[in-house]
CSV table of C-alpha atoms and ligand atoms in Angstrom, one decimal:
chain,number,residue,atom,x,y,z
A,1,UNK,CA,-17.5,7.3,-5.1
A,2,UNK,CA,-18.1,3.6,-4.9
A,3,UNK,CA,-18.4,2.4,-1.0
A,4,UNK,CA,-17.9,-1.6,-0.8
A,5,UNK,CA,-20.9,-3.3,-1.6
A,6,UNK,CA,-21.0,-5.3,1.5
A,7,UNK,CA,-22.6,-3.5,4.4
A,8,UNK,CA,-20.2,-4.8,7.4
A,9,UNK,CA,-17.7,-3.3,5.6
A,10,UNK,CA,-17.5,0.3,6.8
A,11,UNK,CA,-14.4,2.8,6.1
A,12,UNK,CA,-13.1,1.3,3.4
A,13,UNK,CA,-13.8,2.6,0.4
A,14,UNK,CA,-12.8,1.5,-3.4
A,15,UNK,CA,-12.7,4.0,-6.0
A,16,UNK,CA,-12.7,2.1,-9.2
A,17,UNK,CA,-10.4,3.8,-12.0
A,18,UNK,CA,-9.3,7.0,-9.8
A,19,UNK,CA,-6.1,7.0,-11.5
A,20,UNK,CA,-6.9,8.5,-14.9
A,21,UNK,CA,-3.5,7.8,-16.7
A,22,UNK,CA,-2.3,4.7,-14.6
A,23,UNK,CA,0.6,4.3,-17.0
A,24,UNK,CA,2.2,7.0,-15.7
A,25,UNK,CA,1.9,6.0,-12.9
A,26,UNK,CA,4.0,3.0,-13.6
A,27,UNK,CA,5.9,5.1,-15.3
A,28,UNK,CA,6.9,7.2,-12.1
A,29,UNK,CA,7.4,4.1,-9.8
A,30,UNK,CA,10.2,2.8,-12.8
A,31,UNK,CA,12.2,6.7,-13.0
A,32,UNK,CA,12.0,6.3,-8.6
A,33,UNK,CA,13.3,2.8,-9.1
A,34,UNK,CA,16.5,4.2,-10.2
A,35,UNK,CA,17.6,6.2,-7.5
A,36,UNK,CA,15.9,3.8,-4.5
A,37,UNK,CA,16.0,0.5,-6.4
A,38,UNK,CA,13.3,-2.6,-5.5
A,39,UNK,CA,14.4,-5.2,-3.1
A,40,UNK,CA,13.5,-8.0,-0.9
A,41,UNK,CA,13.2,-7.2,2.1
A,42,UNK,CA,13.5,-9.9,5.0
A,43,UNK,CA,11.2,-10.3,8.3
A,44,UNK,CA,12.1,-9.9,11.3
A,45,UNK,CA,12.1,-13.6,11.7
A,46,UNK,CA,14.6,-13.7,8.5
A,47,UNK,CA,12.0,-14.6,5.8
A,48,UNK,CA,12.1,-12.8,2.7
A,49,UNK,CA,9.0,-10.9,1.6
A,50,UNK,CA,8.0,-12.3,-1.5
A,51,UNK,CA,7.0,-8.4,-3.3
A,52,UNK,CA,10.5,-6.5,-4.2
A,53,UNK,CA,9.5,-3.0,-1.9
A,54,UNK,CA,10.7,0.5,-2.0
A,55,UNK,CA,9.9,4.0,-1.0
A,56,UNK,CA,9.4,7.2,-1.6
A,57,UNK,CA,8.7,10.2,0.4
A,58,UNK,CA,10.3,11.2,3.5
A,59,UNK,CA,9.9,8.6,5.4
A,60,UNK,CA,10.6,5.1,4.0
A,61,UNK,CA,8.5,1.5,5.8
A,62,UNK,CA,11.3,-0.6,5.8
A,63,UNK,CA,12.1,-4.4,7.8
A,64,UNK,CA,14.6,-6.0,8.8
A,65,UNK,CA,16.1,-8.3,11.6
A,66,UNK,CA,15.7,-5.7,14.2
A,67,UNK,CA,12.1,-5.2,13.1
A,68,UNK,CA,9.5,-2.9,10.9
A,69,UNK,CA,10.5,0.7,11.4
A,70,UNK,CA,10.1,4.2,9.3
A,71,UNK,CA,13.9,5.3,8.4
A,72,UNK,CA,14.5,8.8,6.7
A,73,UNK,CA,17.4,7.2,4.8
A,74,UNK,CA,17.1,4.1,2.5
A,75,UNK,CA,19.1,1.7,3.9
A,76,UNK,CA,20.4,0.4,0.2
A,77,UNK,CA,22.4,4.0,-0.9
A,78,UNK,CA,22.3,5.5,2.0
A,79,UNK,CA,20.7,8.4,0.8
A,80,UNK,CA,17.2,10.0,1.9
A,81,UNK,CA,14.4,8.4,0.0
A,82,UNK,CA,13.4,10.1,-3.0
A,83,UNK,CA,11.5,12.8,-3.0
A,84,UNK,CA,7.2,11.7,-3.7
A,85,UNK,CA,6.1,12.9,-6.8
A,86,UNK,CA,3.7,15.5,-6.9
A,87,UNK,CA,1.1,13.1,-8.4
A,88,UNK,CA,1.2,10.6,-5.7
A,89,UNK,CA,0.4,13.4,-3.1
A,90,UNK,CA,-2.2,15.2,-5.0
A,91,UNK,CA,-3.5,11.8,-6.0
A,92,UNK,CA,-3.9,10.8,-2.6
A,93,UNK,CA,-5.3,14.0,-1.5
A,94,UNK,CA,-8.0,13.9,-3.5
A,95,UNK,CA,-8.7,10.2,-2.8
A,96,UNK,CA,-8.8,10.5,0.8
A,97,UNK,CA,-11.4,13.7,0.6
A,98,UNK,CA,-13.9,12.2,-1.9
A,99,UNK,CA,-13.6,9.1,0.5
A,100,UNK,CA,-14.3,11.7,3.3
A,101,UNK,CA,-11.2,11.6,5.4
A,102,UNK,CA,-10.9,15.2,4.9
A,103,UNK,CA,-7.4,16.8,4.1
A,104,UNK,CA,-4.5,13.9,3.5
A,105,UNK,CA,-1.3,15.2,3.2
A,106,UNK,CA,0.9,11.8,3.3
A,107,UNK,CA,4.3,11.6,4.1
A,108,UNK,CA,5.5,7.9,2.9
A,109,UNK,CA,4.8,6.1,0.6
A,110,UNK,CA,5.5,2.2,0.0
A,111,UNK,CA,6.3,1.0,-3.6
A,112,UNK,CA,5.1,-2.5,-3.8
A,113,UNK,CA,6.2,-4.7,-7.0
A,114,UNK,CA,4.8,-8.6,-7.5
A,115,UNK,CA,5.9,-10.4,-10.2
A,116,UNK,CA,5.2,-14.0,-11.3
A,117,UNK,CA,4.0,-16.1,-7.5
A,118,UNK,CA,4.6,-13.1,-5.3
A,119,UNK,CA,1.9,-12.2,-2.6
A,120,UNK,CA,1.4,-10.4,0.7
A,121,UNK,CA,0.2,-12.5,3.8
A,122,UNK,CA,-2.6,-11.6,5.8
A,123,UNK,CA,-1.1,-8.6,8.4
A,124,UNK,CA,-2.2,-4.9,9.5
A,125,UNK,CA,-0.3,-1.8,9.5
A,126,UNK,CA,1.2,-0.5,13.0
A,127,UNK,CA,4.2,1.1,12.5
A,128,UNK,CA,2.5,4.5,12.7
A,129,UNK,CA,2.2,7.4,14.7
A,130,UNK,CA,-1.2,8.2,14.5
A,131,UNK,CA,-4.1,5.8,13.8
A,132,UNK,CA,-6.8,8.1,13.1
A,133,UNK,CA,-4.8,9.1,9.5
A,134,UNK,CA,-6.1,7.5,6.6
A,135,UNK,CA,-4.5,5.2,4.2
A,136,UNK,CA,-4.8,5.3,0.8
A,137,UNK,CA,-3.6,2.1,-1.5
A,138,UNK,CA,-3.1,2.7,-5.6
A,139,UNK,CA,-3.2,-0.7,-8.0
A,140,UNK,CA,-1.7,-0.1,-10.8
A,141,UNK,CA,-0.7,-3.2,-13.6
A,142,UNK,CA,-2.0,-6.5,-13.2
A,143,UNK,CA,-4.7,-7.1,-11.5
A,144,UNK,CA,-5.1,-9.1,-8.6
A,145,UNK,CA,-7.2,-10.1,-5.6
A,146,UNK,CA,-7.1,-8.0,-2.2
A,147,UNK,CA,-8.5,-10.2,1.0
A,148,UNK,CA,-10.1,-8.1,3.8
A,149,UNK,CA,-10.4,-10.1,6.8
A,150,UNK,CA,-11.5,-7.2,9.2
A,151,UNK,CA,-10.7,-7.3,13.0
A,152,UNK,CA,-9.4,-11.1,13.5
A,153,UNK,CA,-7.2,-12.9,11.3
A,154,UNK,CA,-9.3,-15.9,10.9
A,155,UNK,CA,-12.4,-16.5,9.4
A,156,UNK,CA,-12.9,-16.2,5.4
A,157,UNK,CA,-12.0,-12.9,4.1
A,158,UNK,CA,-14.0,-10.7,1.7
A,159,UNK,CA,-12.8,-10.4,-1.7
A,160,UNK,CA,-12.0,-7.9,-3.4
A,161,UNK,CA,-10.6,-7.5,-7.4
A,162,UNK,CA,-8.4,-5.0,-7.7
A,163,UNK,CA,-7.4,-3.3,-11.4
A,164,UNK,CA,-5.2,-1.1,-12.7
A,165,UNK,CA,-6.4,2.8,-11.6
A,166,UNK,CA,-7.9,1.7,-8.7
A,167,UNK,CA,-7.5,3.2,-5.3
A,168,UNK,CA,-8.9,1.9,-1.6
A,169,UNK,CA,-8.9,4.6,1.0
A,170,UNK,CA,-9.1,3.1,4.5
A,171,UNK,CA,-9.2,4.7,7.9
A,172,UNK,CA,-11.2,5.3,11.0
A,173,UNK,CA,-13.0,1.4,12.4
A,174,UNK,CA,-10.7,-0.5,9.3
A,175,UNK,CA,-7.9,1.1,9.9
A,176,UNK,CA,-6.3,-1.8,12.4
A,177,UNK,CA,-7.7,-4.4,9.9
A,178,UNK,CA,-6.3,-7.2,8.8
A,179,UNK,CA,-5.4,-7.7,4.8
A,180,UNK,CA,-3.4,-9.8,2.1
A,181,UNK,CA,-2.8,-9.2,-1.0
A,182,UNK,CA,-2.9,-12.3,-3.7
A,183,UNK,CA,-0.7,-12.8,-6.2
A,184,UNK,CA,-1.2,-10.6,-9.4
A,185,UNK,CA,-3.5,-12.4,-12.4
A,186,UNK,CA,-0.5,-11.2,-14.9
A,187,UNK,CA,2.6,-10.6,-15.2
A,188,UNK,CA,3.2,-7.8,-12.8
A,189,UNK,CA,1.5,-5.7,-10.1
A,190,UNK,CA,2.2,-2.3,-8.7
A,191,UNK,CA,0.8,-1.2,-5.7
A,192,UNK,CA,1.0,2.3,-3.9
A,193,UNK,CA,0.7,2.7,-0.4
A,194,UNK,CA,0.1,6.3,1.2
A,195,UNK,CA,0.1,7.0,4.7
A,196,UNK,CA,1.3,9.6,7.2
A,197,UNK,CA,3.7,7.8,9.0
A,198,UNK,CA,5.8,10.3,11.1
B,1,MD3,C1,-6.4,-1.8,5.6
B,1,MD3,N1,-0.2,-3.2,0.1
B,1,MD3,O1,2.0,-2.9,2.3
B,1,MD3,S1,-2.3,-1.3,0.7
B,1,MD3,C2,0.9,-2.9,3.1
B,1,MD3,O2,-1.3,-4.1,-2.8
B,1,MD3,C3,-0.5,-3.8,1.7
B,1,MD3,O3,0.8,-4.1,-1.8
B,1,MD3,C4,-1.4,-3.9,-0.4
B,1,MD3,O4,-1.1,-4.1,2.4
B,1,MD3,C5,-0.7,-4.2,-1.4
B,1,MD3,O5,1.4,-2.7,3.9
B,1,MD3,C6,-2.3,-2.8,-0.2
B,1,MD3,C7,-3.3,-2.2,1.6
B,1,MD3,C8,-3.9,-2.0,2.4
B,1,MD3,C9,-3.1,-1.1,3.6
B,1,MD3,C10,-3.5,-0.8,4.6
B,1,MD3,C11,-4.0,-1.0,5.5
B,1,MD3,C12,-4.9,-1.8,4.1
B,1,MD3,C13,-5.2,-1.5,4.9
B,1,MD3,C14,-4.6,-0.3,6.6
B,1,MD3,C15,-5.7,-0.5,7.0
B,1,MD3,C16,-6.3,-1.3,6.8
B,2,FE,FE1,-1.0,-3.5,4.5
């Protein structure tokens, strides 16, 4: 297990190449897209997000004019989100344990797809019920820089290069940290964000 090199950054763990077969994970994402297609969501302010999103698991994160929230049904299809693949749940559980967060049973997996110039601006994840739960993030496909701002959105962020198969686990003091993702350095990057949302 590797801890982020900067001693100021605690409770953020980088597990490099933790996914042994990332191509198989990409294949699972592509299969999930058949029942829950990727789509660009609208921010509450009316702007289109640049990454394409979908979800699997009991709860899915959505954004539209009404705000950010978790819902049990895909607004695009009217159906429940597809079941979370066992391999995703298993990986998230093992990553959280390896990072020292104990038993983690995610009920939500947001799947982000970044193509070309797609990126994600600085924000924090604040739509979950229980902030004592960690978050597990799985990077797949093209590499990208992840930016870590910490408690405040300003200042110069720490830069973390994430490659396919790298897993990051956040919790405790890092749980409400501001973060951002730069455009992929290549064709397409996928990210799984596994959360206990409900
Ligand atoms: C730090 N996605 O969907 S998870 C997101 O590459 C998001 O798609 C990133 O940020 C991506 O919200 C990777 C990074 C992440 C997620 C939750 C966090 C970082 C976090 C919660 C607290 C602190
Ligand atoms: Fe986030």
